CSV table of C-alpha atoms in Angstrom, one decimal:
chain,number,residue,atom,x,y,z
A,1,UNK,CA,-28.3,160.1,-55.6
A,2,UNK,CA,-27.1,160.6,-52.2
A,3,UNK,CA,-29.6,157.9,-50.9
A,4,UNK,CA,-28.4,155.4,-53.4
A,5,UNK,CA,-24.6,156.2,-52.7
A,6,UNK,CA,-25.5,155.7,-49.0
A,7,UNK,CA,-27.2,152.5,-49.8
A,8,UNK,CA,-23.9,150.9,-51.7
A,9,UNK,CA,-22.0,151.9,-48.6
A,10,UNK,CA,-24.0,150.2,-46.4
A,11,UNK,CA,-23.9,147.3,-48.5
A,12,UNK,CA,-20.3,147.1,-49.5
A,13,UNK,CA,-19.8,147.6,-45.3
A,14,UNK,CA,-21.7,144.6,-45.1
A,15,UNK,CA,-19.9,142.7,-47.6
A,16,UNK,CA,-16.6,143.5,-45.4
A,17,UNK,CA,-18.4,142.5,-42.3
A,18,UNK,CA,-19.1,138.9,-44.1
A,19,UNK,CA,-15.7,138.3,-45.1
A,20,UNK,CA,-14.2,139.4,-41.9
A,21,UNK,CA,-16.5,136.8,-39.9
A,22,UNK,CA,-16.4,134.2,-42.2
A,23,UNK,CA,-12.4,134.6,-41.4
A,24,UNK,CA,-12.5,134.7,-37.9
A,25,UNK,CA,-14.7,131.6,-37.8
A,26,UNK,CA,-12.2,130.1,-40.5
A,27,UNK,CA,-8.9,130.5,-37.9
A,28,UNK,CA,-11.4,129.4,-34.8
A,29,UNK,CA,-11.9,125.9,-36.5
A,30,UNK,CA,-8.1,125.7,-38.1
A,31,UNK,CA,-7.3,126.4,-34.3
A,32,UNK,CA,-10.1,124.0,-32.9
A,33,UNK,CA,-8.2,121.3,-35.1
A,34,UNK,CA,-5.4,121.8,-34.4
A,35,UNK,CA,-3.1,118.4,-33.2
A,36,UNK,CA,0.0,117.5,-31.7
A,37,UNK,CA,2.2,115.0,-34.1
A,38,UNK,CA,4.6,113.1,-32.2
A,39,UNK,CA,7.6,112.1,-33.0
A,40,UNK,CA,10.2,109.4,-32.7
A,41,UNK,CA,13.5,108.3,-34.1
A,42,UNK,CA,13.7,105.4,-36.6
A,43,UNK,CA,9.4,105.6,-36.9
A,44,UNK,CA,7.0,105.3,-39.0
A,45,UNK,CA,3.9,105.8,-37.8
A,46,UNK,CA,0.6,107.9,-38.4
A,47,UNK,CA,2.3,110.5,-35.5
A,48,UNK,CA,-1.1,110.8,-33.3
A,49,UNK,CA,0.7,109.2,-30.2
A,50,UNK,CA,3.8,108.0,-28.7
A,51,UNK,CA,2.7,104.8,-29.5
A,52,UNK,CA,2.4,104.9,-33.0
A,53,UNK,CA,4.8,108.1,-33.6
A,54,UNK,CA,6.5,109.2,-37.2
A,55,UNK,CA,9.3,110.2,-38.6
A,56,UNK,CA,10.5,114.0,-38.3
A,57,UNK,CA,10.1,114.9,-42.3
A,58,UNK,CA,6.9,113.4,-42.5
A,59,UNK,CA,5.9,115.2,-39.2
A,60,UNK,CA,6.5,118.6,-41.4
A,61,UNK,CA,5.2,117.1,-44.4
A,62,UNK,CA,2.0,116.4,-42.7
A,63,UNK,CA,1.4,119.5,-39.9
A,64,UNK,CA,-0.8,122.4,-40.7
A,65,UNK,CA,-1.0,125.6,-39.3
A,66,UNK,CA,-1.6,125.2,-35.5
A,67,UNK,CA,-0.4,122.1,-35.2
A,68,UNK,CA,2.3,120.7,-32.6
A,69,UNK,CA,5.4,118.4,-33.3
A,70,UNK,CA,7.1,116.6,-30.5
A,71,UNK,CA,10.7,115.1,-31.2
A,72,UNK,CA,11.7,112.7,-28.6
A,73,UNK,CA,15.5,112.3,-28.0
A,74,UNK,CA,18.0,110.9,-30.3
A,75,UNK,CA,19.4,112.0,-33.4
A,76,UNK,CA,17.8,112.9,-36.5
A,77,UNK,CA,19.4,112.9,-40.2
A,78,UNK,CA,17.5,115.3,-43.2
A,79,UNK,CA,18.3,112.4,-45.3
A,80,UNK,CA,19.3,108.4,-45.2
A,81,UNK,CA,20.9,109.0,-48.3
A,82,UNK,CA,23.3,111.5,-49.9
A,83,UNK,CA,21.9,114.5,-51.1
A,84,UNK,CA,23.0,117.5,-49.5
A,85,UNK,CA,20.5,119.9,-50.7
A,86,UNK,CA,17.7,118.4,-48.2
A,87,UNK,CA,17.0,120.0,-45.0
A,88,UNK,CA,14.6,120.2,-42.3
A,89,UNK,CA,12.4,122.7,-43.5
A,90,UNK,CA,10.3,124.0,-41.3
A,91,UNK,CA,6.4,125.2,-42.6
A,92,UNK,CA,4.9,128.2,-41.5
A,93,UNK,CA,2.7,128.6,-38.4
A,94,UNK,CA,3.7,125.2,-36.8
A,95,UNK,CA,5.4,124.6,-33.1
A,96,UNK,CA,8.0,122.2,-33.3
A,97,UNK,CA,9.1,120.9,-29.4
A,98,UNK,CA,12.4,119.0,-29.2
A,99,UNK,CA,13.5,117.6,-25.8
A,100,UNK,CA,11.2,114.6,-24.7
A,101,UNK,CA,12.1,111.3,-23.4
A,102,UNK,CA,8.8,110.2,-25.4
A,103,UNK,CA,6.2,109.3,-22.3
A,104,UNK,CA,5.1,113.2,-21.8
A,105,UNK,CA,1.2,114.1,-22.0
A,106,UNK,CA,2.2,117.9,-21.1
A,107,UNK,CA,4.8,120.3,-23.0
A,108,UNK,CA,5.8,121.5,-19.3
A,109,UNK,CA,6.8,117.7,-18.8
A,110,UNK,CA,9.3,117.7,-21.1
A,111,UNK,CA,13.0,118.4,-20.7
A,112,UNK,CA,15.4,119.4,-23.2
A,113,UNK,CA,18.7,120.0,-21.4
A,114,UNK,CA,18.2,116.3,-20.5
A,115,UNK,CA,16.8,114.4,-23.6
A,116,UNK,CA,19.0,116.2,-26.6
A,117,UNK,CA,17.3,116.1,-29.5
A,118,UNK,CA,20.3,116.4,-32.0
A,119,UNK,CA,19.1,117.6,-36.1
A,120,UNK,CA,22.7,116.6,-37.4
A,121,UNK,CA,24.1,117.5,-41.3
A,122,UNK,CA,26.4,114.2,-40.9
A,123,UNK,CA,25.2,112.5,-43.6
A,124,UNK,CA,27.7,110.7,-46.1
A,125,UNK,CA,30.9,109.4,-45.3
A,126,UNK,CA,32.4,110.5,-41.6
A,127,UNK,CA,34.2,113.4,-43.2
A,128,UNK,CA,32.2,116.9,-42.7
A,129,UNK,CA,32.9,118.1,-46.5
A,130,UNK,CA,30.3,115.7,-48.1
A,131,UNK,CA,27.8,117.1,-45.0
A,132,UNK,CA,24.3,118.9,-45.4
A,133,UNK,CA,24.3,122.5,-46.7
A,134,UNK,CA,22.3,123.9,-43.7
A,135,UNK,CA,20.6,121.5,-41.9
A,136,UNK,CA,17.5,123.6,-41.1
A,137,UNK,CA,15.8,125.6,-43.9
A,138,UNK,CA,13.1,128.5,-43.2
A,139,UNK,CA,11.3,130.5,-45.8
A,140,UNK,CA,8.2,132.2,-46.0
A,141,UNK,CA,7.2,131.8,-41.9
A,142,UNK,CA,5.7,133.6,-39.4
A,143,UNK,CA,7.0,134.5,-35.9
A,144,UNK,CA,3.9,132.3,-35.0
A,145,UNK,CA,6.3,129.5,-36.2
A,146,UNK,CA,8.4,128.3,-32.7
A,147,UNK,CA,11.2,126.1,-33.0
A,148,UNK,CA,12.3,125.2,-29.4
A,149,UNK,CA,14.6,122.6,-27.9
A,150,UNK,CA,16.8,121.3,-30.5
A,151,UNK,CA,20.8,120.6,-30.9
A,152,UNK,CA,22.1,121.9,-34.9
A,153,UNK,CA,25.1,120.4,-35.7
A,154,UNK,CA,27.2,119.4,-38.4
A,155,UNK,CA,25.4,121.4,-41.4
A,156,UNK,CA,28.6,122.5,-43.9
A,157,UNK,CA,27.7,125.3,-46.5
A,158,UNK,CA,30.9,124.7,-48.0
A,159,UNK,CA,29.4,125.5,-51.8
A,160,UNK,CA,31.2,127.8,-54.4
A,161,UNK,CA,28.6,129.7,-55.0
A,162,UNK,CA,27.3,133.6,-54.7
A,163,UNK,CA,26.5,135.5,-51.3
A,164,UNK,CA,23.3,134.2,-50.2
A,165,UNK,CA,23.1,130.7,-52.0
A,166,UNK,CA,22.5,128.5,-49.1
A,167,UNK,CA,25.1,126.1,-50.6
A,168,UNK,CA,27.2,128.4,-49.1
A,169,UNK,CA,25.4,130.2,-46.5
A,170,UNK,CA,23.7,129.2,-43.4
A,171,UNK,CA,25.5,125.5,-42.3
A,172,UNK,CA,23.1,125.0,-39.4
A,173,UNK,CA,20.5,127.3,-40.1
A,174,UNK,CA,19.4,129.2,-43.6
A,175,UNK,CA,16.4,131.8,-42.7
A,176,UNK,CA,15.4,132.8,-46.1
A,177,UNK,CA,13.1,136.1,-46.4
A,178,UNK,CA,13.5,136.6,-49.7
A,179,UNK,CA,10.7,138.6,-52.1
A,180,UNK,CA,8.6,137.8,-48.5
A,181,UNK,CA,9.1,137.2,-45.0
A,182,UNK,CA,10.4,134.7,-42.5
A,183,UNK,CA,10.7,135.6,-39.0
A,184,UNK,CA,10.5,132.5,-36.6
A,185,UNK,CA,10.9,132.4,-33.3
A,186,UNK,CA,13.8,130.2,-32.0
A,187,UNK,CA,14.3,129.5,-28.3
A,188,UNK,CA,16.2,127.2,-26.4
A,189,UNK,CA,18.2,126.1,-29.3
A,190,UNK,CA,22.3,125.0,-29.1
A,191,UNK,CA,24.0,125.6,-32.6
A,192,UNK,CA,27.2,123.7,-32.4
A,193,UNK,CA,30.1,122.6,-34.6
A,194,UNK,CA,28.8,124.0,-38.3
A,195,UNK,CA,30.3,125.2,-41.1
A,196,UNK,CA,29.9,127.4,-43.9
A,197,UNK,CA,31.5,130.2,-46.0
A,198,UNK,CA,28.9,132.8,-44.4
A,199,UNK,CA,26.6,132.7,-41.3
A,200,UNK,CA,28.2,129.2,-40.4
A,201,UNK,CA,25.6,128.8,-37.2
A,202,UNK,CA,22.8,130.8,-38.9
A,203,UNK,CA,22.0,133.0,-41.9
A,204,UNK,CA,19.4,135.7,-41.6
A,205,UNK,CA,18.8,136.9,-45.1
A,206,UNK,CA,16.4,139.6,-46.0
A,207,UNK,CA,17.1,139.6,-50.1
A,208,UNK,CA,14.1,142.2,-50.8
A,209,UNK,CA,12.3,140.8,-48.1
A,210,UNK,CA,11.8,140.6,-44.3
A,211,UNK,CA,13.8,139.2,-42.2
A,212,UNK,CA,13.4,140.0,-38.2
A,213,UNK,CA,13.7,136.5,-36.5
A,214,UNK,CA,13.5,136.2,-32.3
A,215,UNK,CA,16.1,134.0,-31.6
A,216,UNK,CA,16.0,133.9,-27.8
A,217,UNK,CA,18.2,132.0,-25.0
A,218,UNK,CA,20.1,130.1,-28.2
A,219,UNK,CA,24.2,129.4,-27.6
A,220,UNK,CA,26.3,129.3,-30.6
A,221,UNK,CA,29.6,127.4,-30.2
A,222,UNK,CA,32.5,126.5,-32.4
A,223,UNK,CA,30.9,127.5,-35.2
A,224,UNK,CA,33.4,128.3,-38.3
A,225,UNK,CA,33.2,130.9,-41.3
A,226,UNK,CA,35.6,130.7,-44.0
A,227,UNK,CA,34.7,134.2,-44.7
A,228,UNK,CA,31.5,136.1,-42.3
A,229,UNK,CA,29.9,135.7,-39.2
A,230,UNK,CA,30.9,132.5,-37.8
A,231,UNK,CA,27.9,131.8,-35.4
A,232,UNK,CA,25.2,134.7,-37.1
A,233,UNK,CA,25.2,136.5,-40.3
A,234,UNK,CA,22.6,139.2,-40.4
A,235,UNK,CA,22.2,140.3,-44.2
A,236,UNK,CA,19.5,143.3,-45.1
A,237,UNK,CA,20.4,143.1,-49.2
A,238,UNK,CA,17.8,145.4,-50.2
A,239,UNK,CA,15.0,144.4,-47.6
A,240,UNK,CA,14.9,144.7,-43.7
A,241,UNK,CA,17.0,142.0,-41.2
A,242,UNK,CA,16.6,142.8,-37.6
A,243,UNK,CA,16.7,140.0,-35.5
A,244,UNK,CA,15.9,140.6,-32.0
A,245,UNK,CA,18.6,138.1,-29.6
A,246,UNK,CA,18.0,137.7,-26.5
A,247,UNK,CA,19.7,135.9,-23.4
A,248,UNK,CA,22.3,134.1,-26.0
A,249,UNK,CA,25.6,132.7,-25.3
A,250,UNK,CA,28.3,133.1,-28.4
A,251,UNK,CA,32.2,131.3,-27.6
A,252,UNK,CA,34.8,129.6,-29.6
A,253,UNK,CA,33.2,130.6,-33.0
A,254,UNK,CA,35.7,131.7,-35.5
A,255,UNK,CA,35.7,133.9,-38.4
A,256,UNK,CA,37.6,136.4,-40.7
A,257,UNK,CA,35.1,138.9,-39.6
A,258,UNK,CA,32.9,138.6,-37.2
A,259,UNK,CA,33.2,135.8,-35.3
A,260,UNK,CA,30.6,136.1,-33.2
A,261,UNK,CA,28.1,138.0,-35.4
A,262,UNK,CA,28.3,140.4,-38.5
A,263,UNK,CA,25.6,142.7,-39.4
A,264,UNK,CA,25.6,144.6,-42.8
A,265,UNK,CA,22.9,146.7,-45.0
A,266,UNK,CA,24.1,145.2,-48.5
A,267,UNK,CA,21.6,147.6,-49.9
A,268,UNK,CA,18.7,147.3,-47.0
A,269,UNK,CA,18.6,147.8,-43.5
A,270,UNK,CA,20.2,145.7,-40.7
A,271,UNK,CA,19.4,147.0,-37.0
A,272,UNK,CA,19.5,143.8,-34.9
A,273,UNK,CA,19.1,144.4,-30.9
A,274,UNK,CA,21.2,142.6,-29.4
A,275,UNK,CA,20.4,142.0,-25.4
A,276,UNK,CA,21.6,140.3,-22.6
A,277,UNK,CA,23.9,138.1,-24.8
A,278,UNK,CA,28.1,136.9,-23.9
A,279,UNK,CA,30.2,137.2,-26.2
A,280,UNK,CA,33.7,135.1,-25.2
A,281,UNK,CA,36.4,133.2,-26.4
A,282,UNK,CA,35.7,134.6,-30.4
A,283,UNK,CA,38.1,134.6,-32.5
A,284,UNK,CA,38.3,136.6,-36.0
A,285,UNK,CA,41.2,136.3,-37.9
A,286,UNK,CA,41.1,139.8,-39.7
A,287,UNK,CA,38.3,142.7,-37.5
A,288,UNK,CA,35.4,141.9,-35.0
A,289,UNK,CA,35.6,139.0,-32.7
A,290,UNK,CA,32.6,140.0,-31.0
A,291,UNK,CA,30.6,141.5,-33.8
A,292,UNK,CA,31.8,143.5,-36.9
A,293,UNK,CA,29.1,145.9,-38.5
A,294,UNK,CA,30.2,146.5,-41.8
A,295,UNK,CA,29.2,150.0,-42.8
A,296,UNK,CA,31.4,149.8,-45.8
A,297,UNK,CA,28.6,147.9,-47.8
A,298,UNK,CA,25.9,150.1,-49.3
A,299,UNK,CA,22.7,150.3,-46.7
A,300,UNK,CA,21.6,150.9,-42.9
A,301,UNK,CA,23.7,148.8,-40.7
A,302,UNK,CA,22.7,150.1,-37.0
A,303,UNK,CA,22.0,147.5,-34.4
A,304,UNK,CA,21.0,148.3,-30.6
A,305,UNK,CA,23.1,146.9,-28.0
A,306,UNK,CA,22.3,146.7,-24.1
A,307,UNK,CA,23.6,145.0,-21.3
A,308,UNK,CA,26.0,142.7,-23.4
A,309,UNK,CA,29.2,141.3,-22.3
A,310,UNK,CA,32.5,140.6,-23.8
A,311,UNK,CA,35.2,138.5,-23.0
A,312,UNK,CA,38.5,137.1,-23.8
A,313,UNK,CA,37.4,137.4,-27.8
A,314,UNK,CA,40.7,138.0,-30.0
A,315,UNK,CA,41.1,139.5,-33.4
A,316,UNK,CA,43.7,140.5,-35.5
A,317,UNK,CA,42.5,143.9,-35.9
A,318,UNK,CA,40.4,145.9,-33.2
A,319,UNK,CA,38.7,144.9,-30.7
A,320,UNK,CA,35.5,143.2,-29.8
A,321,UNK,CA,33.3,145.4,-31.9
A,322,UNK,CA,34.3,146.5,-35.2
C-alpha cells in the first residue's frame, strides 16, 4: 500500500511537472510573437509599420498579450460618432507608447514631451456636456499592462447615476477592479481639463476587487469634481485600492472634497502611498484641497505619505489634508 501511494505521488508530481513546462514553453512562444502595432492618426492600415499604420481602436482590438502599440502624435477621438459610452479600453498585458513623430525604429527614439499624443473625450458638438464618459477604460489588467506617454483630456462623467457607474465616475480615466483586478502601470501621462461627478482625472475603483494601480510621473491639472476627488478618487468598496504614485504633479484641480485626491474604505481598504508628489494651487470648496481621507465611510482608509509637498491649495474648511 505504501509502495502504491508512493507511486501515485510520483506520478501526480509528474503530471504537475508537465503542466508547468508545457506553460512555460506556452508564455516563451506568446513572448517570441510578440509585435509592435503602429499607429497613426486618420489610418487604416494592417499596423505592422509606419508605412502602413492603423487606427488606435483597431490597434487594441487586434494586440495580444506582449504586444506593443505605438501612437504617433496628433489627436485621437474613442469615436467619429456620438456615443459617449465608448472609450479607449485598454486589454490586458499590452504596452501602449504614445509620443512618436512616426519615423522611430527604437522606443528610446521617441519623444513625448515633444510629439503630444492627445486621447480627447470631445466628441459631439463643441460643448463638453455631450463629451465622452471617461475617455480611457481599464478592467481586468495586469500591472504588466504599461500605458505611457499620452495627453487625457476632455472625458465628462457628467451621468446621474450611482457611486461607481463610470457615467459618472472617472472623466479621463475609469480603472475598474471590480469582482477581479486591474492594476496598470501609468507613466508619463498629463491628465488635463476632465470632468466628472467623482474622480474627474481618474477613478481607481476596487468594488470587491483589486485595485493597486502604479501611476508614476503623471500631472493632473484642472481637473473638476462636482462632488470627490477632482484629479484622483481612490475607492476600496469592499475590496483593496492602493495605488502606489510616484513623482506626480497635482494643481488647479478643484473639488468639494478633495481636490487633489480622496481616499476612502467604503467597506474595503484604501492605503495609497503617496511619494514624491506636489500638491499646489487645489482648491476644494468644502475640506481637503490637497487630499481628504474620509474615515467617516465604513472601511480602512490609511495611505503612506513621504516626502510630499504642498502649496498654495485652499479650502473652505482645514487645510491641505483632511
Amino acid at each position: 500500500t505504501s509502495k502504491a501511494l508512493f507511486f501515485n505521488q510520483l506520478q501526480i508530481l509528474g503530471s504537475v511537472k508537465k503542466v508547468l513546462l508545457l506553460s512555460v514553453i506556452i508564455l516563451t512562444v506568446l513572448h517570441l510573437d510578440a509585435k509592435t502595432i503602429f499607429v497613426k492618426k486618420n489610418s487604416n492600415g494592417d499596423g505592422y509599420c509606419w508605412a502602413n499604420a492603423t487606427g488606435l481602436q483597431k490597434a487594441l482590438q487586434i494586440a495580444q498579450p506582449g504586444d506593443q502599440i505605438w501612437v504617433a502624435k496628433g489627436e485621437y477621438f474613442p469615436t467619429s460618432g456620438t456615443d459617449r459610452t465608448i472609450s479607449f479600453q485598454i486589454p490586458s498585458d499590452i504596452a501602449i507608447y504614445g509620443g512618436f513623430n512616426g519615423t522611430e525604429s527604437e522606443l528610446t527614439q521617441r519623444d513625448w514631451k515633444a510629439n503630444l499624443t492627445i486621447l480627447s473625450g470631445e466628441i459631439g458638438t463643441a460643448s463638453v456636456d455631450d463629451n465622452s464618459y471617461s475617455v480611457v477604460y481599464t478592467k481586468d489588467v495586469s500591472a504588466s499592462t504599461i500605458i505611457d506617454g499620452f495627453v487625457i483630456t476632455g472625458g465628462t462623467a457628467n451621468g446621474i447615476s450611482q457611486k461607481g457607474d463610470s457615467k459618472r465616475c472617472g472623466g479621463g480615466w475609469f480603472n475598474d477592479g471590480s469582482e477581479g483586478e486591474s492594476s496598470p502601470s501609468i507613466n508619463n501621462c498629463l491628465f488635463i481639463h476632465n470632468r466628472g461627478r467623482d474622480g474627474a482625472g481618474l477613478y481607481n475603483y476596487a468594488n470587491n476587487g483589486i485595485c493597486n494601480p502604479s501611476i508614476n510621473n503623471c500631472q493632473f491639472i484642472a481637473n473638476i469634481a462636482d462632488l470627490d476627488g477632482g484629479a484622483i478618487n481612490n475607492n476600496g468598496n469592499y475590496g483593496s485600492c492602493n495605488p502606489a504614485i510616484i513623482n506626480c504633479l497635482f494643481e488647479n484641480n478643484e473639488a468639494a472634497y478633495g481636490a487633489g485626491m480622496i481616499n476612502q474604505g467604503d467597506g474595503g481598504e484604501t492605503k495609497p502611498f503617496i511619494s514624491n508628489c506636489v500638491f499646489t494651487s487645489n482648491m476644494s470648496y468644502i475640506k481637503g484641497s490637497g487630499i481628504y481621507n474620509n474615515r467617516e465611510a465604513m472601511g480602512v482608509c490609511e495611505p503612506i505619505l513621504s516626502a510630499n509637498r504642498f502649496a498654495d491649495n485652499k479650502s473652505s474648511v482645514g487645510r491641505d489634508i483632511s
